[in-house]
GROMACS .gro file of C-alpha atoms in nm:
model
  213
    1SER     CA    1  -4.220  13.830 -16.516
    2VAL     CA    2  -4.401  14.116 -16.665
    3LEU     CA    3  -4.314  14.447 -16.735
    4THR     CA    4  -4.563  14.646 -16.562
    5GLN     CA    5  -4.471  15.002 -16.557
    6MET     CA    6  -4.207  15.207 -16.809
    7ASN     CA    7  -4.099  15.569 -16.799
    8SER     CA    8  -3.959  15.637 -17.121
    9THR     CA    9  -3.957  15.823 -17.535
   10PRO     CA   10  -4.108  15.573 -17.789
   11SER     CA   11  -3.724  15.545 -17.786
   12ILE     CA   12  -3.510  15.572 -17.526
   13PRO     CA   13  -3.623  15.403 -17.232
   14HIS     CA   14  -3.495  15.499 -16.838
   15TRP     CA   15  -3.610  15.339 -16.648
   16ALA     CA   16  -3.831  15.057 -16.633
   17ILE     CA   17  -4.029  14.768 -16.310
   18TYR     CA   18  -4.061  14.393 -16.353
   19GLN     CA   19  -4.374  14.202 -16.143
   20LYS     CA   20  -4.380  13.820 -16.187
   21GLN     CA   21  -4.767  13.728 -16.159
   22SER     CA   22  -4.963  13.464 -16.154
   23LEU     CA   23  -5.103  13.300 -16.444
   24ARG     CA   24  -5.476  13.441 -16.509
   25ASN     CA   25  -5.762  13.213 -16.475
   26ALA     CA   26  -5.889  13.122 -16.802
   27ALA     CA   27  -6.307  13.166 -16.771
   28PHE     CA   28  -6.379  12.820 -16.958
   29GLN     CA   29  -6.071  12.567 -17.050
   30THR     CA   30  -6.285  12.463 -17.369
   31ARG     CA   31  -6.537  12.654 -17.580
   32PRO     CA   32  -6.880  12.532 -17.434
   33ILE     CA   33  -7.123  12.393 -17.645
   34GLU     CA   34  -7.280  12.728 -17.743
   35ALA     CA   35  -6.963  12.947 -17.850
   36ARG     CA   36  -7.091  13.126 -18.145
   37ALA     CA   37  -6.754  13.191 -18.424
   38GLY     CA   38  -6.684  13.606 -18.372
   39LEU     CA   39  -6.732  13.878 -18.108
   40HIS     CA   40  -7.088  14.037 -18.034
   41ALA     CA   41  -7.016  14.411 -18.119
   42VAL     CA   42  -7.223  14.728 -18.058
   43TYR     CA   43  -7.202  15.033 -18.303
   44LYS     CA   44  -7.308  15.389 -18.204
   45GLU     CA   45  -7.300  15.737 -18.375
   46THR     CA   46  -7.396  16.062 -18.300
   47VAL     CA   47  -7.309  16.458 -18.491
   48HIS     CA   48  -7.170  16.557 -18.120
   49PRO     CA   49  -6.799  16.487 -18.046
   50ILE     CA   50  -6.798  16.108 -17.874
   51SER     CA   51  -6.467  16.001 -17.678
   52MET     CA   52  -6.475  15.703 -17.409
   53LEU     CA   53  -6.668  15.919 -17.114
   54ASN     CA   54  -7.024  15.903 -17.348
   55LEU     CA   55  -7.009  15.627 -17.525
   56ARG     CA   56  -7.138  15.362 -17.317
   57SER     CA   57  -7.466  15.647 -17.260
   58LEU     CA   58  -7.519  15.651 -17.669
   59PRO     CA   59  -7.809  15.441 -17.807
   60ILE     CA   60  -7.736  15.140 -17.968
   61ARG     CA   61  -7.784  15.174 -18.334
   62ARG     CA   62  -7.713  14.873 -18.488
   63GLU     CA   63  -7.616  14.489 -18.344
   64GLY     CA   64  -7.443  14.188 -18.457
   65THR     CA   65  -7.209  13.936 -18.484
   66ALA     CA   66  -6.851  14.106 -18.601
   67PRO     CA   67  -6.605  13.805 -18.744
   68HIS     CA   68  -6.303  13.961 -18.640
   69LEU     CA   69  -6.176  14.302 -18.424
   70PHE     CA   70  -6.253  14.608 -18.561
   71ASP     CA   71  -6.503  14.490 -18.787
   72LEU     CA   72  -6.719  14.723 -18.992
   73SER     CA   73  -7.005  14.596 -19.099
   74LEU     CA   74  -7.256  14.736 -18.867
   75ARG     CA   75  -7.163  15.091 -18.992
   76LYS     CA   76  -7.277  14.993 -19.361
   77GLY     CA   77  -7.495  15.252 -19.510
   78ALA     CA   78  -7.454  15.461 -19.194
   79ASP     CA   79  -7.419  15.865 -19.182
   80PRO     CA   80  -7.076  15.905 -19.292
   81SER     CA   81  -7.008  16.230 -19.132
   82SER     CA   82  -7.116  16.103 -18.803
   83ASN     CA   83  -6.847  16.021 -18.497
   84TYR     CA   84  -6.865  15.638 -18.413
   85GLY     CA   85  -6.841  15.382 -18.180
   86PHE     CA   86  -6.813  15.011 -18.163
   87ILE     CA   87  -6.804  14.747 -17.877
   88TYR     CA   88  -6.690  14.410 -17.947
   89ASP     CA   89  -6.706  14.142 -17.659
   90GLY     CA   90  -6.646  13.829 -17.663
   91TYR     CA   91  -6.369  13.561 -17.582
   92LEU     CA   92  -5.998  13.503 -17.720
   93ASP     CA   93  -5.845  13.151 -17.710
   94VAL     CA   94  -5.511  13.106 -17.582
   95ALA     CA   95  -5.368  12.773 -17.666
   96GLU     CA   96  -5.076  12.784 -17.451
   97SER     CA   97  -4.996  12.873 -17.087
   98GLY     CA   98  -4.730  13.109 -17.090
   99VAL     CA   99  -4.666  13.570 -17.107
  100TYR     CA  100  -4.858  13.701 -17.444
  101GLU     CA  101  -4.803  14.050 -17.502
  102ILE     CA  102  -5.048  14.295 -17.685
  103HIS     CA  103  -4.925  14.514 -17.919
  104ALA     CA  104  -5.074  14.855 -17.968
  105PRO     CA  105  -5.153  14.995 -18.323
  106GLU     CA  106  -4.894  15.227 -18.428
  107GLU     CA  107  -5.055  15.580 -18.526
  108PHE     CA  108  -5.207  15.480 -18.182
  109VAL     CA  109  -4.847  15.562 -17.995
  110SER     CA  110  -4.668  15.796 -18.297
  111ALA     CA  111  -4.508  16.086 -18.186
  112VAL     CA  112  -4.571  16.233 -18.575
  113THR     CA  113  -4.896  16.110 -18.692
  114GLU     CA  114  -5.197  16.167 -18.525
  115ALA     CA  115  -5.455  15.909 -18.498
  116TRP     CA  116  -5.821  16.080 -18.416
  117TYR     CA  117  -5.955  15.787 -18.229
  118ASP     CA  118  -5.906  15.680 -17.891
  119LEU     CA  119  -5.927  15.281 -17.789
  120ARG     CA  120  -5.960  15.027 -17.494
  121LEU     CA  121  -5.894  14.686 -17.424
  122PHE     CA  122  -6.030  14.456 -17.154
  123LEU     CA  123  -5.860  14.173 -17.049
  124ASP     CA  124  -6.055  13.898 -16.812
  125GLY     CA  125  -6.157  14.241 -16.650
  126GLU     CA  126  -5.844  14.468 -16.660
  127GLU     CA  127  -5.861  14.786 -16.881
  128TRP     CA  128  -5.548  14.845 -17.063
  129TYR     CA  129  -5.502  15.226 -17.242
  130PRO     CA  130  -5.206  15.233 -17.502
  131ALA     CA  131  -5.106  15.546 -17.485
  132THR     CA  132  -4.936  15.574 -17.112
  133ARG     CA  133  -4.594  15.495 -17.029
  134ARG     CA  134  -4.797  15.238 -16.770
  135GLN     CA  135  -4.756  14.870 -16.879
  136ASN     CA  136  -4.448  14.969 -17.116
  137TYR     CA  137  -4.638  15.244 -17.351
  138GLY     CA  138  -4.830  15.025 -17.632
  139THR     CA  139  -4.754  14.685 -17.515
  140TRP     CA  140  -4.892  14.535 -17.267
  141SER     CA  141  -4.755  14.157 -17.151
  142VAL     CA  142  -5.037  13.984 -16.922
  143PRO     CA  143  -4.969  13.603 -16.833
  144LEU     CA  144  -5.265  13.352 -16.944
  145GLU     CA  145  -5.358  13.065 -16.854
  146ALA     CA  146  -5.432  12.828 -17.107
  147GLY     CA  147  -5.811  12.829 -17.208
  148SER     CA  148  -6.081  13.111 -17.320
  149HIS     CA  149  -6.014  13.470 -17.147
  150ARG     CA  150  -6.292  13.734 -17.143
  151ILE     CA  151  -6.210  14.036 -17.385
  152GLU     CA  152  -6.375  14.352 -17.433
  153VAL     CA  153  -6.271  14.644 -17.688
  154ARG     CA  154  -6.413  14.964 -17.703
  155TRP     CA  155  -6.316  15.231 -18.040
  156VAL     CA  156  -6.438  15.582 -18.098
  157ASP     CA  157  -6.372  15.750 -18.426
  158GLN     CA  158  -6.436  16.080 -18.459
  159ARG     CA  159  -6.217  16.209 -18.780
  160PRO     CA  160  -6.610  16.217 -18.961
  161SER     CA  161  -6.674  16.558 -18.863
  162MET     CA  162  -6.314  16.618 -18.878
  163GLY     CA  163  -6.278  16.598 -19.243
  164ALA     CA  164  -6.058  16.422 -19.434
  165GLY     CA  165  -5.791  16.792 -19.456
  166PRO     CA  166  -5.666  17.049 -19.233
  167ARG     CA  167  -5.831  17.183 -19.024
  168PRO     CA  168  -5.874  17.599 -19.114
  169GLY     CA  169  -5.688  17.825 -18.891
  170ILE     CA  170  -5.448  17.544 -18.706
  171ALA     CA  171  -5.111  17.453 -18.844
  172GLU     CA  172  -5.095  17.055 -18.798
  173SER     CA  173  -4.746  16.967 -18.733
  174PHE     CA  174  -4.878  16.566 -18.713
  175THR     CA  175  -4.984  16.325 -19.016
  176ARG     CA  176  -5.322  16.263 -18.999
  177TRP     CA  177  -5.360  15.855 -19.040
  178GLN     CA  178  -5.617  15.781 -19.325
  179GLY     CA  179  -5.640  15.451 -19.225
  180LEU     CA  180  -5.998  15.261 -19.145
  181ALA     CA  181  -6.003  15.067 -18.880
  182PRO     CA  182  -5.668  15.025 -18.662
  183THR     CA  183  -5.468  14.647 -18.563
  184LEU     CA  184  -5.423  14.509 -18.227
  185ASP     CA  185  -5.161  14.253 -18.227
  186TRP     CA  186  -5.042  13.974 -17.987
  187SER     CA  187  -4.699  13.753 -17.944
  188GLY     CA  188  -4.717  13.471 -17.693
  189PRO     CA  189  -4.560  13.098 -17.680
  190GLY     CA  190  -4.458  13.002 -17.970
  191ILE     CA  191  -4.640  13.278 -18.151
  192PRO     CA  192  -4.478  13.542 -18.356
  193ARG     CA  193  -4.594  13.962 -18.354
  194GLN     CA  194  -4.925  13.955 -18.571
  195PRO     CA  195  -5.267  14.056 -18.584
  196ILE     CA  196  -5.512  13.879 -18.290
  197PRO     CA  197  -5.686  13.592 -18.535
  198ALA     CA  198  -6.060  13.579 -18.587
  199ALA     CA  199  -6.056  13.186 -18.602
  200GLN     CA  200  -5.906  13.312 -18.156
  201LEU     CA  201  -6.211  13.513 -18.128
  202TRP     CA  202  -6.582  13.373 -18.022
  203HIS     CA  203  -6.851  13.472 -17.839
  204SER     CA  204  -7.155  13.339 -17.643
  205PRO     CA  205  -7.505  13.367 -17.734
  206LEU     CA  206  -7.718  13.290 -17.452
  207PRO     CA  207  -7.815  13.624 -17.210
  208ALA     CA  208  -7.579  13.964 -17.298
  209HIS     CA  209  -7.273  13.897 -17.053
  210SER     CA  210  -7.125  14.214 -17.150
  211SER     CA  211  -7.188  14.561 -16.908
  212SER     CA  212  -7.051  14.775 -17.163
  213ARG     CA  213  -7.421  14.838 -17.273
   0.00000   0.00000   0.00000
């Protein structure tokens, strides 16, 4: 069974719903011969506000391979004052069938920290928005068959246009997150909580299979 919905504060659950779900079929049982390490990545930037609403409509500035999730290589040399976004897509290898948990970055669901970025995860085509009570507010339980599963991560960061210091005339009651890039953790059968390993990620160099462009 997986936890599908929860009504809670970050520390005090009030009720939860568990549902029995079948394993999600893998897209591939083994990596195909054309598989390449890392994820396909596109980088976009704008001087205007950026969000999940306009990320896909922005022109691609750079495109390449990310050796791991949230790799920033494509941003090197970019305008440091521009807001930006990344779309990473490819496949996630799962060695053993079972229930896996995806854990949101702590700053993204914190009650005392403003992350000032937005994040979405798509696994086998299903979208997960970590900062909601659905799927346990920051933890997504998903039953996966052994093999390779489609993964896409969208990340937008609007901190560059906001500056590093306090906003004039605004009393901030939150600590502003100062990290370079977020981290998505996972855990599962025989796997303690840890960042999703780069070795589990791959993409195909064949014609684009992602709908994110």
